[in-house]
CSV table of C-alpha atoms in Angstrom, one decimal:
chain,number,residue,atom,x,y,z
A,124,MET,CA,171.4,47.4,125.2
A,125,GLU,CA,172.5,46.6,121.4
A,126,ILE,CA,169.4,46.7,118.9
A,127,LYS,CA,169.4,44.7,115.9
A,128,ALA,CA,167.0,43.8,113.2
A,129,SER,CA,164.3,41.3,113.8
A,130,MET,CA,164.0,40.3,110.1
A,131,GLY,CA,165.7,42.1,107.1
A,132,ARG,CA,167.9,44.8,107.4
A,133,TYR,CA,165.6,47.3,109.3
A,134,THR,CA,162.5,45.7,110.4
A,135,VAL,CA,162.3,45.2,114.3
A,136,TYR,CA,159.6,43.9,116.7
A,137,ALA,CA,158.9,45.7,119.8
A,138,SER,CA,158.2,42.8,122.0
A,139,GLU,CA,162.2,41.6,121.6
A,140,TYR,CA,163.3,44.7,123.2
A,141,LEU,CA,160.1,45.9,125.5
A,142,LYS,CA,157.9,44.5,127.9
A,143,LEU,CA,154.6,45.7,126.3
A,144,ASP,CA,152.4,45.5,129.3
A,145,SER,CA,150.8,48.1,128.9
A,146,ASP,CA,146.9,48.9,128.0
A,147,VAL,CA,146.2,51.1,125.2
A,148,LEU,CA,142.7,52.4,127.0
A,149,SER,CA,144.0,52.1,130.8
A,150,GLY,CA,147.5,52.1,130.5
A,151,GLY,CA,149.7,50.9,133.7
A,152,GLY,CA,152.7,49.0,133.0
A,153,THR,CA,156.2,49.7,132.6
A,154,ASP,CA,157.7,52.9,131.3
A,155,GLU,CA,159.5,51.8,128.1
A,156,THR,CA,160.3,55.4,126.7
A,157,GLU,CA,164.1,55.0,127.0
A,158,ILE,CA,164.4,51.6,125.3
A,159,LEU,CA,161.9,52.6,122.4
A,160,GLN,CA,163.6,55.7,121.9
A,161,SER,CA,167.0,54.1,121.3
A,162,ILE,CA,165.1,51.4,118.5
A,163,LEU,CA,163.5,54.8,116.8
A,164,ASP,CA,167.0,56.5,116.9
A,165,LYS,CA,168.2,53.5,114.5
A,166,ALA,CA,166.6,55.4,111.7
A,167,PRO,CA,169.3,57.6,110.7
A,168,GLU,CA,172.3,54.9,111.5
A,169,TRP,CA,170.3,52.1,109.1
A,170,GLY,CA,168.6,54.3,106.7
A,171,SER,CA,165.3,53.5,107.3
A,172,LEU,CA,163.2,51.7,110.1
A,173,HIS,CA,160.1,49.3,110.3
A,174,LEU,CA,159.0,49.2,113.9
A,175,ILE,CA,156.2,46.8,114.0
A,176,MET,CA,154.5,47.1,117.8
A,177,ASP,CA,152.9,43.7,118.9
A,178,GLY,CA,151.6,45.3,121.9
A,179,ALA,CA,150.9,48.4,124.2
A,180,ALA,CA,153.8,50.3,125.8
A,181,LEU,CA,153.7,52.9,128.3
A,182,ILE,CA,155.6,56.2,127.1
A,183,ARG,CA,156.5,59.8,128.3
A,184,GLY,CA,156.8,60.7,124.6
A,185,ILE,CA,158.5,59.3,121.5
A,186,GLU,CA,160.2,60.8,118.4
A,187,VAL,CA,160.4,59.9,114.9
A,188,HIS,CA,162.9,60.6,112.1
A,189,SER,CA,163.0,60.4,108.4
A,190,ASN,CA,162.3,56.8,106.6
A,191,THR,CA,160.5,55.4,109.6
A,192,THR,CA,157.7,53.4,109.9
A,193,ILE,CA,155.4,52.7,113.3
A,194,GLU,CA,153.1,49.4,112.4
A,195,CYS,CA,151.0,48.4,115.0
A,196,ILE,CA,149.1,45.1,114.3
A,197,ASN,CA,145.9,46.1,115.6
A,198,SER,CA,144.1,48.5,117.5
A,199,SER,CA,145.0,47.0,120.6
A,200,CYS,CA,148.4,47.8,120.2
A,201,GLY,CA,150.2,51.2,120.2
A,202,PHE,CA,151.2,53.7,123.4
A,203,PHE,CA,149.6,55.2,126.3
A,204,LEU,CA,151.3,58.3,127.5
A,205,LYS,CA,152.5,58.2,131.1
A,206,ALA,CA,150.5,60.4,133.6
A,207,GLY,CA,152.0,63.7,134.0
A,208,SER,CA,154.4,63.7,130.9
A,209,ASP,CA,152.7,66.8,129.6
A,210,ASP,CA,154.4,65.9,126.1
A,211,ALA,CA,153.0,64.8,122.6
A,212,VAL,CA,152.8,61.0,122.6
A,213,ILE,CA,154.8,61.2,118.9
A,214,LYS,CA,156.3,64.2,117.2
A,215,ASN,CA,159.1,64.5,114.4
A,216,HIS,CA,162.4,64.7,115.7
A,217,ASP,CA,163.6,67.6,113.6
A,218,ILE,CA,160.5,69.8,114.3
A,219,SER,CA,160.9,73.4,111.8
A,220,GLU,CA,158.7,75.7,110.9
A,221,THR,CA,160.9,77.1,108.2
A,222,GLU,CA,162.5,73.7,106.9
A,223,ILE,CA,161.4,70.6,105.7
A,224,LYS,CA,163.8,68.5,107.5
A,225,ASN,CA,162.0,65.1,107.8
A,226,VAL,CA,160.4,62.8,105.1
A,227,ASN,CA,158.5,59.6,104.6
A,228,ILE,CA,157.4,59.1,108.2
A,229,THR,CA,154.4,56.3,107.8
A,230,LEU,CA,152.1,55.3,111.2
A,231,LYS,CA,150.0,52.1,110.2
A,232,GLY,CA,147.2,51.3,112.6
A,233,GLY,CA,147.2,51.1,116.4
A,234,THR,CA,146.1,53.4,119.6
A,235,TYR,CA,148.0,56.8,120.4
A,236,ASN,CA,146.3,57.6,123.8
A,237,GLN,CA,147.2,60.8,125.2
A,238,ASN,CA,145.6,60.1,128.6
A,239,CYS,CA,144.2,63.7,128.9
A,240,LEU,CA,142.6,63.3,132.6
A,241,ASN,CA,146.2,62.8,133.8
A,242,GLN,CA,148.4,65.7,131.9
A,243,GLY,CA,148.6,68.9,132.2
A,244,MET,CA,147.3,71.9,129.6
A,245,THR,CA,150.7,72.8,128.2
A,246,PRO,CA,154.1,71.2,127.6
A,247,PRO,CA,157.2,72.5,129.5
A,248,THR,CA,158.8,75.4,128.0
A,249,GLU,CA,161.5,73.4,126.4
A,250,LYS,CA,159.4,71.2,124.4
A,251,GLN,CA,156.9,74.1,123.6
A,252,LEU,CA,157.9,73.8,119.4
A,253,PRO,CA,158.3,75.8,117.2
A,254,LYS,CA,159.6,78.4,119.8
A,255,GLY,CA,157.0,81.7,120.3
A,256,ARG,CA,154.1,80.1,118.4
A,257,GLY,CA,150.5,80.3,120.3
A,258,CYS,CA,149.5,77.0,119.2
A,259,SER,CA,153.2,75.7,120.8
A,260,GLU,CA,151.7,75.9,124.0
A,261,MET,CA,148.9,73.6,123.3
A,262,LEU,CA,149.6,70.0,124.6
A,263,THR,CA,148.9,68.1,121.7
A,264,CYS,CA,148.9,64.3,121.2
A,265,MET,CA,150.7,64.4,117.7
A,266,ARG,CA,153.1,67.1,116.6
A,267,PHE,CA,154.5,67.4,113.0
A,268,PHE,CA,156.6,70.3,111.7
A,269,GLY,CA,158.7,69.8,108.6
A,270,VAL,CA,157.5,67.3,107.1
A,271,ARG,CA,157.1,65.6,103.4
A,272,ASN,CA,155.1,62.8,103.0
A,273,LEU,CA,153.7,61.8,105.5
A,274,VAL,CA,151.1,58.8,105.9
A,275,MET,CA,148.5,57.8,108.0
A,276,ASP,CA,146.4,54.5,107.8
A,277,GLY,CA,143.9,53.1,109.8
A,278,VAL,CA,145.1,55.0,113.4
A,279,THR,CA,143.0,55.7,116.6
A,280,ILE,CA,144.2,59.0,118.2
A,281,CYS,CA,142.7,58.9,121.9
A,282,ASP,CA,141.8,61.1,124.7
A,283,GLN,CA,143.9,64.4,123.1
A,284,LYS,CA,144.5,67.0,125.7
A,285,ARG,CA,144.2,70.1,123.3
A,286,TYR,CA,144.4,69.0,119.6
A,287,ALA,CA,145.0,65.0,118.4
A,288,LEU,CA,147.3,66.2,115.8
A,289,LEU,CA,148.7,69.7,114.8
A,290,MET,CA,150.7,69.7,111.8
A,291,GLY,CA,152.5,73.0,110.1
A,292,ASN,CA,155.3,73.6,107.3
A,293,TRP,CA,154.1,70.2,105.4
A,294,LYS,CA,153.7,68.7,101.9
A,295,ASN,CA,152.1,65.5,100.7
A,296,VAL,CA,149.6,64.8,103.9
A,297,TYR,CA,147.7,61.8,103.5
A,298,MET,CA,145.3,60.4,106.1
A,299,ASN,CA,142.8,57.4,106.0
A,300,ASN,CA,140.4,55.7,108.5
A,301,ILE,CA,141.2,57.8,111.3
A,302,ASN,CA,139.1,57.4,114.5
A,303,ILE,CA,139.3,60.1,116.9
A,304,PRO,CA,136.9,58.9,119.6
A,305,LEU,CA,137.5,61.2,122.6
A,306,PRO,CA,135.9,59.0,125.5
A,307,HIS,CA,136.6,62.1,127.9
A,308,ILE,CA,135.8,65.7,127.1
A,309,VAL,CA,137.3,67.9,129.6
A,310,LYS,CA,135.7,71.5,129.6
A,311,GLU,CA,137.5,74.6,127.8
A,312,THR,CA,140.5,72.6,126.6
A,313,ASN,CA,140.1,73.2,123.1
A,314,GLN,CA,140.3,69.2,122.2
A,315,ASP,CA,140.6,69.8,118.4
A,316,GLY,CA,141.0,66.9,116.1
A,317,LEU,CA,143.2,67.1,113.3
A,318,HIS,CA,144.8,70.7,113.1
A,319,PHE,CA,146.9,72.3,110.4
A,320,HIS,CA,148.9,75.1,110.0
A,321,GLY,CA,150.6,76.4,107.0
A,322,PRO,CA,152.7,76.5,105.1
A,323,GLY,CA,151.1,73.1,103.6
A,324,GLN,CA,150.3,71.7,100.0
A,325,ASN,CA,148.6,68.4,99.1
A,326,LEU,CA,146.6,67.5,102.2
A,327,ARG,CA,144.1,64.3,101.5
A,328,LEU,CA,142.0,63.4,104.5
A,329,LYS,CA,139.5,60.8,103.9
A,330,ASN,CA,137.1,58.7,106.5
A,331,ILE,CA,137.8,60.8,109.7
A,332,TYR,CA,135.2,59.7,112.5
A,333,GLY,CA,134.7,60.5,116.1
A,334,ARG,CA,134.0,63.5,117.9
A,335,GLY,CA,135.8,66.8,119.3
A,336,GLY,CA,135.5,69.1,122.0
A,337,ASP,CA,136.1,72.0,119.6
A,338,ASP,CA,137.0,71.7,116.1
A,339,PHE,CA,136.8,68.2,114.6
A,340,ILE,CA,139.2,69.6,111.4
A,341,ALA,CA,140.7,72.5,111.5
A,342,ILE,CA,142.5,74.0,108.6
A,343,ASN,CA,144.1,77.1,109.6
A,344,THR,CA,146.5,78.7,107.1
A,345,ASP,CA,148.1,81.7,108.6
A,346,GLU,CA,147.0,81.1,112.3
A,347,GLY,CA,150.8,80.2,113.1
A,348,ASP,CA,152.8,82.9,111.1
A,349,ASN,CA,150.2,85.3,110.0
A,350,VAL,CA,151.6,84.8,106.6
A,351,SER,CA,151.6,81.2,105.5
A,352,SER,CA,149.5,79.8,102.6
A,353,ILE,CA,147.7,76.3,102.3
A,354,ARG,CA,146.0,74.8,99.0
A,355,ASP,CA,145.5,71.7,97.2
A,356,VAL,CA,143.1,69.9,99.5
A,357,LEU,CA,140.4,66.9,99.9
A,358,ILE,CA,138.3,66.1,102.5
A,359,ASP,CA,136.2,62.9,101.6
A,360,GLY,CA,134.0,61.1,104.4
A,361,VAL,CA,133.6,62.9,107.8
A,362,ILE,CA,131.2,61.1,110.4
A,363,LEU,CA,130.7,62.9,113.7
A,364,HIS,CA,129.8,61.1,116.6
A,365,ASP,CA,126.8,62.5,119.0
A,366,GLY,CA,128.7,64.9,121.4
A,367,ALA,CA,130.7,66.3,118.6
A,368,HIS,CA,131.1,70.6,119.2
A,369,GLN,CA,132.1,71.7,115.7
A,370,ALA,CA,132.9,69.8,112.3
A,371,ILE,CA,135.2,71.9,110.1
A,372,ARG,CA,137.0,75.4,110.2
A,373,LEU,CA,138.7,76.7,107.6
A,374,LEU,CA,140.3,79.9,108.7
A,375,CYS,CA,142.7,82.1,106.8
A,376,ARG,CA,143.3,85.8,109.2
A,377,ASP,CA,145.7,87.9,107.7
A,378,LYS,CA,148.8,87.8,104.6
A,379,GLY,CA,148.1,83.8,103.6
A,380,VAL,CA,145.6,82.3,101.1
A,381,LEU,CA,143.7,79.2,101.4
A,382,GLU,CA,143.0,77.8,98.3
A,383,ASN,CA,141.5,74.7,96.0
A,384,VAL,CA,139.5,72.8,98.7
A,385,THR,CA,137.1,70.3,98.4
A,386,ILE,CA,135.2,69.0,101.1
A,387,LYS,CA,132.7,66.0,100.7
A,388,ASN,CA,130.6,63.5,102.4
A,389,VAL,CA,130.1,64.9,106.1
A,390,MET,CA,127.7,63.6,108.4
A,391,GLY,CA,126.3,62.7,112.0
A,392,SER,CA,125.9,65.7,114.5
A,393,VAL,CA,127.3,68.5,115.9
A,394,ARG,CA,126.1,70.7,119.2
A,395,CYS,CA,127.3,74.1,118.0
A,396,CYS,CA,127.8,74.3,114.3
A,397,GLY,CA,129.1,72.5,110.8
A,398,PHE,CA,131.4,75.1,108.9
A,399,TYR,CA,133.4,78.0,110.2
A,400,ILE,CA,135.0,79.5,107.2
A,401,ASN,CA,136.2,82.9,108.5
A,402,PRO,CA,139.2,84.6,109.9
A,403,TRP,CA,138.4,84.5,113.7
A,404,PHE,CA,141.2,86.4,115.0
A,405,ASN,CA,140.1,89.9,114.5
A,406,PHE,CA,139.8,90.7,118.3
A,407,GLU,CA,143.1,89.3,119.0
A,408,HIS,CA,144.7,90.8,115.9
A,409,PRO,CA,142.7,94.3,114.8
A,410,GLU,CA,145.6,94.7,112.3
A,411,ALA,CA,145.1,91.5,110.3
A,412,LYS,CA,143.4,92.0,107.0
A,413,GLY,CA,141.4,88.6,106.7
A,414,GLY,CA,143.2,86.2,104.3
A,415,LEU,CA,142.1,85.2,101.2
A,416,PHE,CA,139.9,82.1,100.4
A,417,LYS,CA,139.6,80.8,96.6
A,418,ASN,CA,138.1,78.0,95.2
A,419,ILE,CA,136.5,76.4,98.4
A,420,TYR,CA,133.6,73.4,97.1
A,421,ILE,CA,131.5,71.8,99.8
A,422,GLU,CA,129.4,68.7,98.7
A,423,ASN,CA,126.8,66.1,100.4
A,424,VAL,CA,126.5,67.4,104.1
A,425,ARG,CA,124.1,65.6,106.3
A,426,LEU,CA,124.2,67.3,109.9
A,427,LYS,CA,122.0,67.6,112.6
A,428,GLN,CA,122.4,70.1,115.3
A,429,ALA,CA,121.4,70.0,118.9
A,430,ASP,CA,122.1,71.0,122.6
A,431,ASN,CA,123.7,74.2,121.9
A,432,LEU,CA,126.7,74.7,124.0
A,433,PHE,CA,127.7,78.4,123.5
A,434,GLU,CA,125.6,81.5,124.5
A,435,ARG,CA,127.4,83.6,122.3
A,436,ILE,CA,127.4,81.6,119.2
A,437,GLN,CA,124.1,80.9,117.4
A,438,PRO,CA,124.0,77.5,116.0
A,439,PHE,CA,124.5,77.0,112.6
A,440,ILE,CA,126.2,74.8,109.7
A,441,PHE,CA,127.6,77.3,107.4
A,442,CYS,CA,129.2,80.5,109.0
A,443,LEU,CA,130.9,82.6,106.4
A,444,GLY,CA,133.2,86.0,106.6
A,445,GLY,CA,136.5,87.2,105.4
A,446,ASN,CA,137.7,87.7,101.9
A,447,ILE,CA,136.1,84.6,99.8
A,448,ARG,CA,136.7,85.3,96.0
A,449,ASN,CA,134.3,81.9,95.6
A,450,ILE,CA,132.5,79.1,97.6
A,451,THR,CA,129.9,76.8,96.3
A,452,ILE,CA,127.8,74.5,98.9
A,453,LYS,CA,126.2,71.8,97.5
A,454,ASP,CA,123.3,69.0,98.5
A,455,VAL,CA,122.8,69.5,102.2
A,456,CYS,CA,120.3,68.3,104.5
A,457,ALA,CA,120.2,70.0,108.3
A,458,GLU,CA,117.6,69.7,111.1
A,459,SER,CA,118.0,71.8,114.5
A,460,ASP,CA,116.3,72.3,117.8
A,461,SER,CA,117.2,75.6,118.2
A,462,ASP,CA,115.0,78.9,117.4
A,463,GLU,CA,118.3,80.9,116.8
A,464,PHE,CA,119.8,78.3,114.0
A,465,ARG,CA,121.1,79.3,110.9
A,466,LEU,CA,121.3,77.5,108.0
A,467,LEU,CA,124.2,80.1,106.6
A,468,THR,CA,125.2,83.5,108.2
A,469,VAL,CA,127.2,85.5,106.1
A,470,ARG,CA,129.2,88.4,108.6
A,471,GLU,CA,131.8,90.3,109.4
A,472,GLY,CA,135.3,88.4,109.7
A,473,GLY,CA,135.1,87.7,113.8
A,474,GLY,CA,133.6,84.3,115.0
A,475,TYR,CA,130.7,86.1,116.2
A,476,LEU,CA,129.0,89.3,116.0
A,477,SER,CA,129.4,92.1,118.6
A,478,HIS,CA,129.6,95.9,118.1
A,479,VAL,CA,132.8,95.8,120.6
A,480,TYR,CA,134.7,94.4,117.7
A,481,GLU,CA,132.4,95.8,114.6
A,482,GLY,CA,134.3,96.9,111.2
A,483,MET,CA,137.9,95.4,112.4
A,484,THR,CA,137.2,92.5,109.8
A,485,PRO,CA,134.7,93.3,107.2
A,486,THR,CA,133.7,90.5,104.8
A,487,HIS,CA,133.6,90.8,101.2
A,488,ILE,CA,132.3,87.6,98.8
A,489,GLU,CA,132.4,87.7,95.5
A,490,ASP,CA,130.7,84.8,94.9
A,491,LEU,CA,128.3,82.5,96.8
A,492,THR,CA,126.4,79.4,95.2
A,493,VAL,CA,124.5,77.1,97.4
A,494,ASP,CA,122.6,74.5,95.4
A,495,GLY,CA,120.0,71.7,97.0
A,496,VAL,CA,119.6,72.2,100.3
A,497,TYR,CA,116.7,70.3,102.5
A,498,VAL,CA,116.2,72.1,105.9
A,499,THR,CA,113.6,71.4,108.5
A,500,ASP,CA,113.0,72.2,112.1
A,501,GLY,CA,112.0,68.9,113.1
A,502,GLY,CA,108.7,69.5,113.2
A,503,LEU,CA,109.4,72.0,116.4
A,504,GLY,CA,107.9,75.4,114.8
A,505,ASN,CA,111.4,77.1,115.7
A,506,ALA,CA,112.2,78.8,112.3
A,507,LYS,CA,111.2,82.2,113.8
A,508,GLU,CA,113.4,84.3,111.9
A,509,HIS,CA,115.4,83.4,108.7
A,510,LEU,CA,117.6,80.3,107.8
A,511,PHE,CA,119.6,82.3,105.7
A,512,GLU,CA,121.6,86.0,107.1
A,513,ILE,CA,123.3,88.4,105.9
A,514,GLU,CA,124.7,91.1,109.0
A,515,GLY,CA,127.0,93.5,110.0
A,516,ASN,CA,129.8,94.8,107.6
A,517,ALA,CA,129.6,92.3,105.1
A,518,ARG,CA,129.4,93.1,101.1
A,519,VAL,CA,128.2,90.3,99.1
A,520,ASP,CA,128.5,90.7,94.9
A,521,ARG,CA,126.3,87.8,93.7
A,522,ILE,CA,124.4,85.0,95.6
A,523,LYS,CA,122.9,82.0,93.8
A,524,LEU,CA,120.2,80.1,95.8
A,525,SER,CA,118.9,76.9,93.7
A,526,ASN,CA,116.9,73.9,94.5
A,527,ILE,CA,116.0,75.1,98.1
A,528,SER,CA,113.5,73.3,100.2
A,529,ALA,CA,113.0,74.8,103.4
A,530,HIS,CA,110.2,73.7,106.0
A,531,SER,CA,109.1,75.6,109.1
A,532,ALA,CA,106.5,74.0,111.3
A,533,LYS,CA,105.1,77.4,112.6
A,534,PRO,CA,104.8,80.8,110.9
A,535,ALA,CA,108.8,82.2,110.0
A,536,GLU,CA,109.8,85.8,109.1
A,537,ALA,CA,111.6,85.1,105.9
A,538,LEU,CA,113.9,82.8,104.3
A,539,ILE,CA,117.0,85.5,103.5
A,540,GLY,CA,117.3,88.3,106.0
A,541,ILE,CA,119.4,91.3,105.2
A,542,THR,CA,120.3,93.6,108.2
A,543,ASP,CA,120.6,97.3,107.2
A,544,LYS,CA,124.5,97.4,107.2
A,545,PRO,CA,125.2,94.7,104.4
A,546,ASP,CA,126.2,95.6,100.9
A,547,VAL,CA,124.6,93.1,98.6
A,548,GLY,CA,124.6,93.1,94.9
A,549,GLU,CA,122.5,90.5,93.1
A,550,ILE,CA,120.9,87.5,94.6
A,551,ARG,CA,119.1,84.8,92.1
A,552,LEU,CA,116.9,82.3,93.4
A,553,GLU,CA,115.5,79.7,91.5
A,554,SER,CA,113.3,76.7,92.5
A,555,VAL,CA,113.1,77.5,95.9
A,556,TYR,CA,110.4,76.3,98.7
A,557,ALA,CA,109.9,77.8,101.5
A,558,GLU,CA,106.9,76.7,103.9
A,559,ASN,CA,105.5,78.3,106.5
A,560,PHE,CA,107.8,81.6,105.7
A,561,SER,CA,106.0,85.1,104.9
A,562,GLU,CA,108.4,86.3,102.3
A,563,LEU,CA,111.7,85.0,100.5
A,564,VAL,CA,114.1,87.7,101.4
A,565,ARG,CA,113.6,90.5,103.8
A,566,GLY,CA,116.2,93.5,103.2
A,567,LYS,CA,117.8,95.2,100.4
A,568,CYS,CA,119.9,93.9,97.6
A,569,ARG,CA,120.4,95.7,94.5
A,570,LYS,CA,118.8,93.2,92.3
A,571,LEU,CA,116.7,90.3,92.7
A,572,THR,CA,115.8,87.2,90.2
A,573,VAL,CA,113.4,84.7,91.5
A,574,LYS,CA,112.7,81.7,88.9
A,575,GLU,CA,110.6,79.2,89.4
């Protein structure tokens, strides 16, 4: 079949070549993979391609080249992955962990449905790219490695089997109004939302909403190769729908650096936790050193935690660990139904405290600033211990807490608890109100300053 432009030099309407008799939510119809891919393969020949999807196509997975725009005219148009395809719905053609081989890829509108109930957990070996990386074994809805200038606007990523999107080796990525509804949560599959590996630079995520069966957004700097870094990240506007497991993870586990990250306007509900900021993988890689976090700023968080899923992990809004140069958290409102809830925990670099992994990844935070917090147990009287906890092999040089309003319906032990192992330098408290807490700080620090 000869493919010709529908209009201009490189614009093709899909309906001129495809039957488009599928449905982006229920599937069915004619497998259009070969013809669709032949259209996409015109991009290198023509120099550019603008494919307009004016319907829904059943596919087994497609690849996009440089200088390609796929535009869906509304959310009922797009792609549905055929059962048993065990592949990404879409990926870049020249996947590379070391070089930028594809540029200028744009996805506008539409729905990309991976049909998670009818796919396996992993792609076949030949499609596990980049080769030899753990996350390459994850069956992800979108996979982009080695891309510069990726734009996504108004896209729905539906029913991912593992991750909605996995990216690595990227520069200049801009995503706006991304819906990740996840109608079907499949237990123990790690149905992340947007998942980024390094190296990476210049990432903007704006108005991302929906839910995930694990991390909704994960900036996991050196998870792939243990050395890569990510810098210059702006996340502005995240809405977590009911049933979302976790909100945002920032991970730096070995030789990488995660720096210049701003996260603003996060709201909704989570079942487990809000922000995981730590190396996590000490139990799998005891030789790792925990990476480095620099210039992390988080502002305007409104989260409610309820119905925790995990027995081994206390529910929390923030968990900090690893090597953190400086982090500022500002304007937080939080509520929980759990008597184990922590607003903020500082602990060793692993994801949870266990004597089995004790000492593998000690934590060192130089500057921690928390300004403007309202936290309540919702009148349940369950804040029985500490809303702020410092535990394990953790060293914190300076902590400043200001403008804190904490409310417990029943008597609670202390606002801040420090166990016997941490090394805490200076704690400065200013304008702190703690209703029904017997004391502000329980445990040792070298200097405590309290101002009304």
